[in-house]
Tab-separated table of C-alpha atoms in Angstrom:
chain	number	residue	atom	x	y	z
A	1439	UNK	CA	46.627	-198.520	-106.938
A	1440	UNK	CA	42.766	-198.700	-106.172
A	1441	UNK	CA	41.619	-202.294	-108.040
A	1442	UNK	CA	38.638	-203.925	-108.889
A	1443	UNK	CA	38.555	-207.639	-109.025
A	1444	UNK	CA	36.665	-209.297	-111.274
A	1445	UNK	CA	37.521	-213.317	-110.557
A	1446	UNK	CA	35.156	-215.807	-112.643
A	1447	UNK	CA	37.118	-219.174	-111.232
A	1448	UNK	CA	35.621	-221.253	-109.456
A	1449	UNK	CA	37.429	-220.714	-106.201
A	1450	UNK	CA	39.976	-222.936	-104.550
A	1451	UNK	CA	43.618	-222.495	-103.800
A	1452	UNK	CA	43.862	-220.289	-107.080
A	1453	UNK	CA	41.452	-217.771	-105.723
A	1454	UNK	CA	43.135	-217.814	-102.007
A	1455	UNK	CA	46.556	-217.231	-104.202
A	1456	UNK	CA	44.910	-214.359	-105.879
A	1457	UNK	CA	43.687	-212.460	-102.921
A	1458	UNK	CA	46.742	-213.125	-100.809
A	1459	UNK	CA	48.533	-211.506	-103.515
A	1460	UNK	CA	46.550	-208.646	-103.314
A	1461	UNK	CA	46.589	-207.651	-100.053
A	1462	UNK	CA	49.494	-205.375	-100.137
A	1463	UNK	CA	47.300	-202.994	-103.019
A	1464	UNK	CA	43.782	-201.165	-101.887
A	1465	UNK	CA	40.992	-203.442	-103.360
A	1466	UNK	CA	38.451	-201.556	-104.242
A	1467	UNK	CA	35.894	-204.095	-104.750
A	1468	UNK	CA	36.059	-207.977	-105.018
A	1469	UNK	CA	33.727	-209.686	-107.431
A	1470	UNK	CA	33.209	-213.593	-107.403
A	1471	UNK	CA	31.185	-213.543	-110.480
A	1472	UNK	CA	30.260	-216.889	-110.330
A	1473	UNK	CA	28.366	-216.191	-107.442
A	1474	UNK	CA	26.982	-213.301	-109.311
A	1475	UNK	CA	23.857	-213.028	-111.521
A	1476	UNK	CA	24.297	-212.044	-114.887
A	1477	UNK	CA	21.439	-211.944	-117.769
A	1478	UNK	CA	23.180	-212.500	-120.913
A	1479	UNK	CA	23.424	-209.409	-122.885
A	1480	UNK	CA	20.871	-209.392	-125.872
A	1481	UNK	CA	22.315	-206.188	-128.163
A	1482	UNK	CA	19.146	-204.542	-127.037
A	1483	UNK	CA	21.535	-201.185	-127.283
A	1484	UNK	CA	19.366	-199.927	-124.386
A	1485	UNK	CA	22.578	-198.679	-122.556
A	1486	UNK	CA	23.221	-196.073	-125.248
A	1487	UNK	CA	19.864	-194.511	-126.139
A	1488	UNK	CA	17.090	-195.262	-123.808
A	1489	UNK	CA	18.753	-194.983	-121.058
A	1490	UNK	CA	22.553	-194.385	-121.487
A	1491	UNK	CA	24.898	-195.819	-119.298
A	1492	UNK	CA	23.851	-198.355	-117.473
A	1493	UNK	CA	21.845	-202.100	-118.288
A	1494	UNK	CA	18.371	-202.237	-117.830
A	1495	UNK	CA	18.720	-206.127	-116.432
A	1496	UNK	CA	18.458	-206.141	-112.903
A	1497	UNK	CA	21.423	-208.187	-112.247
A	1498	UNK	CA	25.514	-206.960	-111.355
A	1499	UNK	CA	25.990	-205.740	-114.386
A	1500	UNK	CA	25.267	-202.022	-112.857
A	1501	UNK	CA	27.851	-202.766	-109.826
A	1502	UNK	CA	30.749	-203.803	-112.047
A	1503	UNK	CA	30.716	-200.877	-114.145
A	1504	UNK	CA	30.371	-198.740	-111.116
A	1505	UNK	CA	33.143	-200.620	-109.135
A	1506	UNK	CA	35.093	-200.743	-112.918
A	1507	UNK	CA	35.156	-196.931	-113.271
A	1508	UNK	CA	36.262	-195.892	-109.733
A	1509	UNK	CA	39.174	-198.165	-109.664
A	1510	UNK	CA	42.609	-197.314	-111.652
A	1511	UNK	CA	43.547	-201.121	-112.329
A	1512	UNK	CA	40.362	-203.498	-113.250
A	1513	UNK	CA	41.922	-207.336	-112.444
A	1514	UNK	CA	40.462	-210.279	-114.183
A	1515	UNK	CA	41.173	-213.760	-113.320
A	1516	UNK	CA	39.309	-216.526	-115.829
A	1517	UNK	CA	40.449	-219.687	-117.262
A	1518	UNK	CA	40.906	-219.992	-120.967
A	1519	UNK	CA	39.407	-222.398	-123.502
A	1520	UNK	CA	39.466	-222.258	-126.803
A	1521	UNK	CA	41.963	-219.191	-126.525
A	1522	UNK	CA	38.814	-216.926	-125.032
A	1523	UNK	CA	37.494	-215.721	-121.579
A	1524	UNK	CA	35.733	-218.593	-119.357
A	1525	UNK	CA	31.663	-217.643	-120.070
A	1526	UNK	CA	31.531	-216.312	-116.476
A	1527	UNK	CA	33.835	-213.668	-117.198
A	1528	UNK	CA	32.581	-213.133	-121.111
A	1529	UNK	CA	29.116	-212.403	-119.755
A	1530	UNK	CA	30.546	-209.407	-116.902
A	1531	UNK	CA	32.463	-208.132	-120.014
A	1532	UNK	CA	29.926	-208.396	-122.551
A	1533	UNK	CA	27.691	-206.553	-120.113
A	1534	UNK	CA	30.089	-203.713	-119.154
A	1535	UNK	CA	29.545	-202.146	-122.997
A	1536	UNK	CA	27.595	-199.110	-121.627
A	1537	UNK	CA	30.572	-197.438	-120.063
A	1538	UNK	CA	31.380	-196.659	-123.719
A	1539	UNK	CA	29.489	-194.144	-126.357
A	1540	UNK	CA	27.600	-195.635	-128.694
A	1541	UNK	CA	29.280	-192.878	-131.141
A	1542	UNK	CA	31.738	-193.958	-133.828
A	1543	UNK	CA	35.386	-192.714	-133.944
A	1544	UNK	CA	38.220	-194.600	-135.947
A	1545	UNK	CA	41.751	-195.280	-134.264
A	1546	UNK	CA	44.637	-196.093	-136.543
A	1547	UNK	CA	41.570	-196.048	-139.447
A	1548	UNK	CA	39.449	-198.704	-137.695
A	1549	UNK	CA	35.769	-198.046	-136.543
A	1550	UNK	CA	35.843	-198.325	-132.788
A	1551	UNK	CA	33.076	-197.213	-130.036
A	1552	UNK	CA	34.331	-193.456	-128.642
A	1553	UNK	CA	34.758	-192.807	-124.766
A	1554	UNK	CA	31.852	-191.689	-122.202
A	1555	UNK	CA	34.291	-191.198	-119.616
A	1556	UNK	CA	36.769	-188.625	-119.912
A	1557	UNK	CA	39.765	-192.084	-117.842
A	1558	UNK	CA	39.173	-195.846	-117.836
A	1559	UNK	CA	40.983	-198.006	-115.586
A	1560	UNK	CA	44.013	-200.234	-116.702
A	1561	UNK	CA	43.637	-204.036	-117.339
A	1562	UNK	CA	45.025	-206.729	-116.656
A	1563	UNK	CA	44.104	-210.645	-116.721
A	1564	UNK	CA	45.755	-213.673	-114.967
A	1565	UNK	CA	44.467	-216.431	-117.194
A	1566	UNK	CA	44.766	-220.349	-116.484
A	1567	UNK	CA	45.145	-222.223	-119.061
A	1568	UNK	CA	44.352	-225.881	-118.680
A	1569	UNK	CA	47.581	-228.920	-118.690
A	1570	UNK	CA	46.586	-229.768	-122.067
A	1571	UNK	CA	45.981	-226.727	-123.821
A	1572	UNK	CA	46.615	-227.299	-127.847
A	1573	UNK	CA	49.605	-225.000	-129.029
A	1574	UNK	CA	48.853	-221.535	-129.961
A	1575	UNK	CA	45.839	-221.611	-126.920
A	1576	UNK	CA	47.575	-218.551	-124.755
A	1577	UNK	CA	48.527	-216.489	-127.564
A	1578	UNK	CA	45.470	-216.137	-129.242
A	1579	UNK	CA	43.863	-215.421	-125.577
A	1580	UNK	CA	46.383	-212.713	-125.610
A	1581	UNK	CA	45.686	-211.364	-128.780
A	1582	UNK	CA	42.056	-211.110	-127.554
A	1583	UNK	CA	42.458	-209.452	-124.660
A	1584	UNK	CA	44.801	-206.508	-126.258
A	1585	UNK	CA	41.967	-205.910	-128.797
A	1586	UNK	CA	39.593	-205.750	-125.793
A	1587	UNK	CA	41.042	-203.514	-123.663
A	1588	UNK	CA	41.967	-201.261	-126.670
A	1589	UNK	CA	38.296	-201.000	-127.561
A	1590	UNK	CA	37.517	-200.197	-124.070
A	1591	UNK	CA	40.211	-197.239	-124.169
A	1592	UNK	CA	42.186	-199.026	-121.176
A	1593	UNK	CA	45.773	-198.991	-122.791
A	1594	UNK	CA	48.486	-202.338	-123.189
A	1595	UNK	CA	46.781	-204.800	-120.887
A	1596	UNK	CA	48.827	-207.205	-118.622
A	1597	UNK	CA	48.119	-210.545	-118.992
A	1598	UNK	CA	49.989	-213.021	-116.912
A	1599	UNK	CA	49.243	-217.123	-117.432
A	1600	UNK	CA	49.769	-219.666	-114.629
A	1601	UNK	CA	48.807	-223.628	-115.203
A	1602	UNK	CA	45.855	-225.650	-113.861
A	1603	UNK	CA	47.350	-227.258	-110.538
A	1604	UNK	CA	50.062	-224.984	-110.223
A	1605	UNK	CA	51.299	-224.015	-106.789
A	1606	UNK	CA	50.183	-220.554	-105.155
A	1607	UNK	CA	54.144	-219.086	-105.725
A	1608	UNK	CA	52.963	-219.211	-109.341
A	1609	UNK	CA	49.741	-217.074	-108.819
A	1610	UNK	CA	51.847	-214.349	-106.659
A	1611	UNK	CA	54.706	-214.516	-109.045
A	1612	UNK	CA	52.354	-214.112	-111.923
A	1613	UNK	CA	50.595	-211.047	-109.791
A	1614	UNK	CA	54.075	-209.278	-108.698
A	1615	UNK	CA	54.828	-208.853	-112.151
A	1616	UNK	CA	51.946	-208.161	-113.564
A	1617	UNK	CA	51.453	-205.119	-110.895
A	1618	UNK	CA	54.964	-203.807	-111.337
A	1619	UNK	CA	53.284	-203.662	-115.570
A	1620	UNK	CA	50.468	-202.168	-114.458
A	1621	UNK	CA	52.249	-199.251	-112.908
A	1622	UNK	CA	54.400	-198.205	-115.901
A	1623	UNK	CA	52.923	-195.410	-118.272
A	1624	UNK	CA	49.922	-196.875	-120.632
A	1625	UNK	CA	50.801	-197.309	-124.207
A	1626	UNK	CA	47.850	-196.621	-126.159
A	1627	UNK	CA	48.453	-198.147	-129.823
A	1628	UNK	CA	46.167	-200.031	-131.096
A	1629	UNK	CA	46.964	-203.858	-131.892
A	1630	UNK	CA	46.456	-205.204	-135.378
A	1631	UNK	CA	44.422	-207.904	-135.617
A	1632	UNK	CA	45.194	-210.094	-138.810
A	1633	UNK	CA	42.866	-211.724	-141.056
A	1634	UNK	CA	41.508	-214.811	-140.260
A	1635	UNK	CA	43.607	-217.951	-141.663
A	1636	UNK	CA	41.671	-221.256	-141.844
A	1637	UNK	CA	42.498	-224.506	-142.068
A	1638	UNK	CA	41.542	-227.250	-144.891
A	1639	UNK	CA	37.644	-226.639	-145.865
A	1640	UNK	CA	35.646	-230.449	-145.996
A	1641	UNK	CA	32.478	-230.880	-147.234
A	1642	UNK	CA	29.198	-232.967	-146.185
A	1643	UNK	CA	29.181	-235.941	-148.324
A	1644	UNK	CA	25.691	-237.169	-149.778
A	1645	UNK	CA	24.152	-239.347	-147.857
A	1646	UNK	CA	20.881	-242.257	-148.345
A	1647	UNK	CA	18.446	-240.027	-146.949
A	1648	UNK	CA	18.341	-236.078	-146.509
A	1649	UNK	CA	20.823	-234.814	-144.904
A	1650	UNK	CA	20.381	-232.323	-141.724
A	1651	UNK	CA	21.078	-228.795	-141.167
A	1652	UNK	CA	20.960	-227.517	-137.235
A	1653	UNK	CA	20.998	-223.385	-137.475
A	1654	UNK	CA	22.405	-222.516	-134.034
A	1655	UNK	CA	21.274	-218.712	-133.440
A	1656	UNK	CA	24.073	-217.256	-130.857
A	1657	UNK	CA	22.291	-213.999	-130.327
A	1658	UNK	CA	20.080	-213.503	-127.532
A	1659	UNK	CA	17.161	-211.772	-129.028
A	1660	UNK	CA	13.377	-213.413	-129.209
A	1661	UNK	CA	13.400	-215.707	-131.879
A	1662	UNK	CA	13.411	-214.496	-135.449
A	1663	UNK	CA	14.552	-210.368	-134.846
A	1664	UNK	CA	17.986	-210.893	-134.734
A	1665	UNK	CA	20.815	-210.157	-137.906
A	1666	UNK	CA	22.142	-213.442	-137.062
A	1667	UNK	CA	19.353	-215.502	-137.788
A	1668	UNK	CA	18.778	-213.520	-140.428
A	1669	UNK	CA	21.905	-214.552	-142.304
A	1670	UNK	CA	21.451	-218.390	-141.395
A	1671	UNK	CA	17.783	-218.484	-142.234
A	1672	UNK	CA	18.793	-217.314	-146.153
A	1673	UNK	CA	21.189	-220.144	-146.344
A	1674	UNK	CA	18.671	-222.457	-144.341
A	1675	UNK	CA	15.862	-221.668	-147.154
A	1676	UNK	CA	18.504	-222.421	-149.677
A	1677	UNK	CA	19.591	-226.079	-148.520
A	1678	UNK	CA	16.246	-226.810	-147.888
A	1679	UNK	CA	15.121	-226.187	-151.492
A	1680	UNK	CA	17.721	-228.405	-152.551
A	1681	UNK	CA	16.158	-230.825	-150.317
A	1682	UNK	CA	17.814	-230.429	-147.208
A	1683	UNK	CA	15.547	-230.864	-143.537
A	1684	UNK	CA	16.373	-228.262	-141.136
A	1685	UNK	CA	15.745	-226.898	-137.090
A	1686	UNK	CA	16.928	-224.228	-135.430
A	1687	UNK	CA	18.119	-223.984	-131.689
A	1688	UNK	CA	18.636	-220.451	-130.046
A	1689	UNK	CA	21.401	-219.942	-127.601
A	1690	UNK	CA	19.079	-217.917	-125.194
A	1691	UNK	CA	16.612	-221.642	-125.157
A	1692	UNK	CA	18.956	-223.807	-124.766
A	1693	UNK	CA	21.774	-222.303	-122.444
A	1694	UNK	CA	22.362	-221.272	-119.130
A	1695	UNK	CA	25.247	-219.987	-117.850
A	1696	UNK	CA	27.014	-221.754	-114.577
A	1697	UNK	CA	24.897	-225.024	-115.792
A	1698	UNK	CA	26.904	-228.522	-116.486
A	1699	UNK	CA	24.855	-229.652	-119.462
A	1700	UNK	CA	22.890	-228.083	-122.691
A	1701	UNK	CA	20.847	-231.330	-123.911
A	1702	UNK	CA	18.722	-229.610	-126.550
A	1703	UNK	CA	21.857	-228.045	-128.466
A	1704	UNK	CA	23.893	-231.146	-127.761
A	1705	UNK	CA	20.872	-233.379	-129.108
A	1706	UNK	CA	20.621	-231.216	-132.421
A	1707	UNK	CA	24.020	-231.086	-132.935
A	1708	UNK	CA	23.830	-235.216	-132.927
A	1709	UNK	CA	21.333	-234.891	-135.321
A	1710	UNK	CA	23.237	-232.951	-137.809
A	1711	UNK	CA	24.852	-233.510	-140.616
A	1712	UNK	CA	26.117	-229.632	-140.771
A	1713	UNK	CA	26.006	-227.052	-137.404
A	1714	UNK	CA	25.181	-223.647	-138.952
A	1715	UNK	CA	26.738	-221.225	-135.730
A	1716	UNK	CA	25.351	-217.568	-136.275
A	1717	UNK	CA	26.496	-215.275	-134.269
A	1718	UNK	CA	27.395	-211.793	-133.498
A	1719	UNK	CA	30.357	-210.033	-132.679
A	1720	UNK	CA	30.843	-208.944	-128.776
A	1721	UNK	CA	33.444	-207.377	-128.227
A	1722	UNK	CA	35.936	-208.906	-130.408
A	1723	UNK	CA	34.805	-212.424	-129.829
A	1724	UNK	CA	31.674	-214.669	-129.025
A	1725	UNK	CA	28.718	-213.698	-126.845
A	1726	UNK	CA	28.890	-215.850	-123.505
A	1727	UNK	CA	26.279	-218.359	-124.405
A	1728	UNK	CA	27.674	-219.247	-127.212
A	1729	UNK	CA	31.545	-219.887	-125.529
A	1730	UNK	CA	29.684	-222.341	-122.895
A	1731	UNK	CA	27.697	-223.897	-125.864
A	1732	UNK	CA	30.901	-224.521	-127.327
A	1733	UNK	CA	32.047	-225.946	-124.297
A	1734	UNK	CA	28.974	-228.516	-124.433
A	1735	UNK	CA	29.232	-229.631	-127.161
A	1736	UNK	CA	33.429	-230.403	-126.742
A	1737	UNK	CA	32.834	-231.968	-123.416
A	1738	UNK	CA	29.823	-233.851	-125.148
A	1739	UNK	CA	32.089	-236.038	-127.429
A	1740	UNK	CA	29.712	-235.696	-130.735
A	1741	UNK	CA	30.668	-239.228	-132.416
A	1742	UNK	CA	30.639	-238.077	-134.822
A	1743	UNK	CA	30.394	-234.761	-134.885
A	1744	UNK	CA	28.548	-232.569	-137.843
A	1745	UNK	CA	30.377	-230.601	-139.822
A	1746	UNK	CA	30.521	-226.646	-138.592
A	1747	UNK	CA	30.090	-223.506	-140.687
A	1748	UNK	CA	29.969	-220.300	-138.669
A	1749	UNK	CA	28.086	-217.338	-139.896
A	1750	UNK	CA	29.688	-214.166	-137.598
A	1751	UNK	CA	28.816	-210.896	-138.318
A	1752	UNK	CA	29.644	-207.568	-136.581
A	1753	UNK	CA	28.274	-204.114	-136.366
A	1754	UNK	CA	31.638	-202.342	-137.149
A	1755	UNK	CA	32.228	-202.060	-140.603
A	1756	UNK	CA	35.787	-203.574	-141.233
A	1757	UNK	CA	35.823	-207.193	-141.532
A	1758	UNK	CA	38.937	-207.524	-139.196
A	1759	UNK	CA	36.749	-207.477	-136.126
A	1760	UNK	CA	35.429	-210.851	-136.598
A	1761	UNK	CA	38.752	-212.328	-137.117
A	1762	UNK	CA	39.080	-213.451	-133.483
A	1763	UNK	CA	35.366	-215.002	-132.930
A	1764	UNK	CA	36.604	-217.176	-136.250
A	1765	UNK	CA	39.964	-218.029	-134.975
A	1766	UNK	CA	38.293	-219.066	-131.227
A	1767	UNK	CA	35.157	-221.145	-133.248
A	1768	UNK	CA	37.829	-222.645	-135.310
A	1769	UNK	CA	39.847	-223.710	-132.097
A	1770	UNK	CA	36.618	-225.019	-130.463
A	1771	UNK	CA	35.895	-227.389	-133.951
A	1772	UNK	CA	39.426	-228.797	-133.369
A	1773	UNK	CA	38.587	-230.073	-130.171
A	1774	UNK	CA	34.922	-231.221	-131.174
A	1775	UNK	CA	36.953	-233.294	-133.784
A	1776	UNK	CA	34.165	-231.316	-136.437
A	1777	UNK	CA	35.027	-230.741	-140.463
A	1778	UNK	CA	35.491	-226.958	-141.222
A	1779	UNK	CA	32.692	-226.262	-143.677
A	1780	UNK	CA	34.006	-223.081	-144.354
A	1781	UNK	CA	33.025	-219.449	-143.058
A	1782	UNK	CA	31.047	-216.591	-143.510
A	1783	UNK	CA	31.804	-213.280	-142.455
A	1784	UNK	CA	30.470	-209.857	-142.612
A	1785	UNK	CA	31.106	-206.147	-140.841
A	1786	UNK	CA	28.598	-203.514	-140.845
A	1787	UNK	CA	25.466	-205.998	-140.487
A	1788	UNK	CA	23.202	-203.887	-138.513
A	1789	UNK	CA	22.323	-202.569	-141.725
A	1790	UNK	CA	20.118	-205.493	-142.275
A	1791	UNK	CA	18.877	-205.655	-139.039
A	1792	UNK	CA	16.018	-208.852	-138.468
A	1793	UNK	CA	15.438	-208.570	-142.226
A	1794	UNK	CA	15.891	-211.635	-144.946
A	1795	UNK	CA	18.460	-210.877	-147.210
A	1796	UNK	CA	16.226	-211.416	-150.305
A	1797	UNK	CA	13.823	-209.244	-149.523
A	1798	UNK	CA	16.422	-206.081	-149.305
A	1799	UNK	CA	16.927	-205.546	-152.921
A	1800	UNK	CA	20.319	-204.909	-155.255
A	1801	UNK	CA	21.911	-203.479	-152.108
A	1802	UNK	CA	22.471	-207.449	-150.615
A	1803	UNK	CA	23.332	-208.753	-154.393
A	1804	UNK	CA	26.802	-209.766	-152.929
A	1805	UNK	CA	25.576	-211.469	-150.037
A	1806	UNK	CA	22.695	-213.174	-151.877
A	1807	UNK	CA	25.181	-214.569	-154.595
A	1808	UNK	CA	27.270	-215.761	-151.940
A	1809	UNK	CA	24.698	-217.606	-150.630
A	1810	UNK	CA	23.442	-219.239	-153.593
A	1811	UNK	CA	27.073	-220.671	-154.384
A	1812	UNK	CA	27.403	-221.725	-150.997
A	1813	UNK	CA	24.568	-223.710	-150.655
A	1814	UNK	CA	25.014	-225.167	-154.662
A	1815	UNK	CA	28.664	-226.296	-153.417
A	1816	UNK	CA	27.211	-227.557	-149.837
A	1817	UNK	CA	24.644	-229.735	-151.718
A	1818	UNK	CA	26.858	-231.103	-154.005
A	1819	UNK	CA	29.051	-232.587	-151.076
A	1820	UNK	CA	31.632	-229.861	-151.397
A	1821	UNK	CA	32.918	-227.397	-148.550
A	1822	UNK	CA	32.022	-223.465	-149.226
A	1823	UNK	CA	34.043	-222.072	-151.867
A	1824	UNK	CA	36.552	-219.269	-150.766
A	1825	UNK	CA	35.380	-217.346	-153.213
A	1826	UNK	CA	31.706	-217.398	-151.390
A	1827	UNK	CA	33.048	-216.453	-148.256
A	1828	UNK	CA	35.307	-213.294	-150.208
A	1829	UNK	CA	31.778	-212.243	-151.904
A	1830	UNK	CA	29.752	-212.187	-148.511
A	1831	UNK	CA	32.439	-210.442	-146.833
A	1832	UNK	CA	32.051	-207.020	-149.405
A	1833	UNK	CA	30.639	-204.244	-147.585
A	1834	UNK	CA	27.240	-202.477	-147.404
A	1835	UNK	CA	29.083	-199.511	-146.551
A	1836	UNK	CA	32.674	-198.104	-146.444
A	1837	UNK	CA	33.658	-197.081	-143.675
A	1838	UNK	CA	33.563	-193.282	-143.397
A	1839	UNK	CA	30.161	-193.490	-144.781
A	1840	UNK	CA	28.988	-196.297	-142.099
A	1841	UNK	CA	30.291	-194.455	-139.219
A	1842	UNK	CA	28.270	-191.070	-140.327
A	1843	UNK	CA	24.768	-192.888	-141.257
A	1844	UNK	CA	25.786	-194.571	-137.560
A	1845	UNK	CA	26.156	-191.299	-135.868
A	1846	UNK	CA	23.086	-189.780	-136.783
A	1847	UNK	CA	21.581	-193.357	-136.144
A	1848	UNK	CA	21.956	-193.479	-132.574
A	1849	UNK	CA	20.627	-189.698	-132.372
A	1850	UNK	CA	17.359	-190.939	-133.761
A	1851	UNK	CA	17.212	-194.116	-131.897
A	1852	UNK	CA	17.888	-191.623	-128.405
A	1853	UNK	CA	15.373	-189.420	-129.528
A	1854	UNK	CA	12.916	-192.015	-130.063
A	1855	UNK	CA	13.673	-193.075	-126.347
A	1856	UNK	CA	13.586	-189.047	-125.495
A	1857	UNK	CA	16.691	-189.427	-124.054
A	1858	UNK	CA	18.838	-187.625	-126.897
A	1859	UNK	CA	19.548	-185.137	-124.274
A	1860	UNK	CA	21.466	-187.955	-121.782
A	1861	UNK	CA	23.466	-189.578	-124.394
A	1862	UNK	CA	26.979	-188.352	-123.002
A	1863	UNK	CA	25.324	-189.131	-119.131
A	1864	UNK	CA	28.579	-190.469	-117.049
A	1865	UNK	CA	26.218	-192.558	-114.333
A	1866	UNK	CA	28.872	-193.869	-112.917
A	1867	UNK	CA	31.605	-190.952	-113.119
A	1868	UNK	CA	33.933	-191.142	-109.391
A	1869	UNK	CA	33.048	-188.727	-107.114
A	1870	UNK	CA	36.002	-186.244	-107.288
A	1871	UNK	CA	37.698	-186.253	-103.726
């Protein structure tokens, strides 16, 4: 088997373990992404209709989708936190969406991306999970990584766990079996994700003075043109009616990937009485700056910490695709020791684009009702009522209907770009023997 390594640890007997293991199968190519460069990926959908295919950032995303495509077996090797990918490897993934079509198909009656490329390699993923990982840590890591390698057409993944500190035998061990998987015939069924469960919802109590509201926008697009801020700047408005004050931090300002420390997010979030997280949907779970902003704040011991409220929203209609981002922001609260304020959640939002919701007419009315009962309940010192989070979760658009309007979407867009004509380009097709 011809394999592609993609291995975001940070080196060390693990990695030696890795490659030793390897060198009985052809390695294609061997990429230490930490000592990689990697621009975080801003949903600027410039891969699929300006020009299709490949990133415009002038960083390794280009070589990993080339080296990604030519191999049959693409190996990952991350640690897990919070049940998700380390940031290093989040940010290679998040980046490799252009070797998919922008165009809609469903699979099993879920919206999914369709392929560019007629074969995509296998997956599989040795993960290391820390020595005191809270229960449930590798199985929801697993559940991610079978949704991600079904939306990127690559079959059952592999994905084989081995401890922090464990000895080499373990990494091989892990490896031998996970190649001997690898091998076998791909089953191509699509795993179920389930809805998101949540814990007990606690509110932010009333306090002497106004309290403080910290909107922490996880997309990376300039300030104020993203869905995600958006969303959080309707409830933002709302609180601060009622007499809330209010800042915003963006993930883009006040993150950098590979760095030990995020002061201005962890310096907001100490400010906070409630930590308003919006953020989009990539690829099944959290944009990269927002998993090592996560990280910041846990290692930054918040005492104590605000309470959080996510706001994720995804451009794929059924609600089911945010499920994972929730369960993994729900895991990181548990080990920031933050309330659960409650959630908000909502598929097909890139049919509001940069837009406030009020100013979008009857078409929102759910959304905007959901919102005012939110904030009413926040302000009175209660957690968000279920039934807010139920309202804001009805779609724009059913399904069928959202993936048609899409289609002819991303024609216009490529037109736009006058590159309607390389939509189905395969830059990065192997050369045939």
């Amino acid at each position: 088997m011809k394999i592609t390594l993609l291995d975001a640890l940070e080196g060390g007997e693990l990695g030696a373990a890795l490659r030793q293991a390897l060198t009985s199968e052809t390695l294609l190519a061997d990429h230490r992404l930490r000592e990689e460069r990697f621009a975080p990926c801003q949903g600027c959908f410039e891969c699929w209709v300006k020009h299709p295919g490949t990133c415009k950032a002038k960083d390794a995303a280009n070589d990993v989708m080339r080296d990604a495509m030519a191999a049959d077996v693409l190996l990952w090797a991350t640690r897990v936190r919070f049940g998700c990918w380390d940031p290093i490897a989040k940010v290679a993934f998040d980046k490799a969406v252009g070797v998919l079509s922008p165009f809609f198909r469903a699979i099993a009656g879920e919206t999914h991306h369709a392929k560019r490329y007629a074969r995509y390699p296998r997956m599989g993923v040795l993960a290391v999970l820390p020595k005191d990982a809270p229960p449930g840590e590798a199985e929801t890591f697993r559940r991610l990584v079978a949704r991600n390698a079904a939306n990127f057409h690559a079959g059952a993944p592999w994905v084989g766990f081995v401890g922090e500190g464990d000895p080499p035998e373990a990494v091989r061990a892990a490896l031998a079996e996970g190649l001997d998987a690898l091998r076998r015939p791909r089953d191509e069924t699509l795993p179920k994700v389930a809805a998101f469960a949540e814990d007990v919802r606690q509110g932010v109590p009333p306090k002497a003075g106004p309290r403080h509201v910290a909107l922490w926008i996880g997309s990376a697009k300039p300030a104020g043109t993203s869905t995600s801020e958006a969303l959080a700047g309707a409830l933002e408005a709302r609180l601060v009616e009622r007499g809330w004050t209010s800042e915003r931090v963006h993930a883009l300002r006040t993150t950098k990937l590979g760095h030990p420390r995020a002061p201005k997010l962890v310096d907001a979030a100490r400010r906070a009485d409630l930590l308003v997280l919006a953020s989009p949907v990539y690829i099944d779970c959290l944009p990269s700056l927002v998993l090592a902003g996560l990280g910041h704040l846990a290692d930054a011991a918040l005492d104590p910490p605000p309470a959080l409220l996510p706001i994720i929203q995804c451009g794929f209609p059924e609600l089911e695709h945010t499920a994972l981002a929730l369960a993994v922001v729900r895991r990181a609260a548990r080990a920031l020791g933050a309330p659960w304020a409650g959630h908000l959640a909502l598929g097909g939002a890139g049919a509001i684009q940069a837009e406030h919701l009020d100013q979008r007419g009857g078409r929102m009315h759910h959304q905007v009702d959901a919102l005012d009962q939110a904030a009413e309940a926040l302000n009175a010192g209660r957690p968000l009522p279920i039934a807010a989070s139920e309202r804001f979760a009805t779609p724009l658009l059913g399904p069928r209907a959202y993936r048609a309007v899409g289609q002819v979407g991303w024609v216009v867009h490529a037109l736009k770009e006058g590159a309607a004509l390389r939509l189905w380009d395969e830059p990065f097709a192997p050369e045939e023997p």
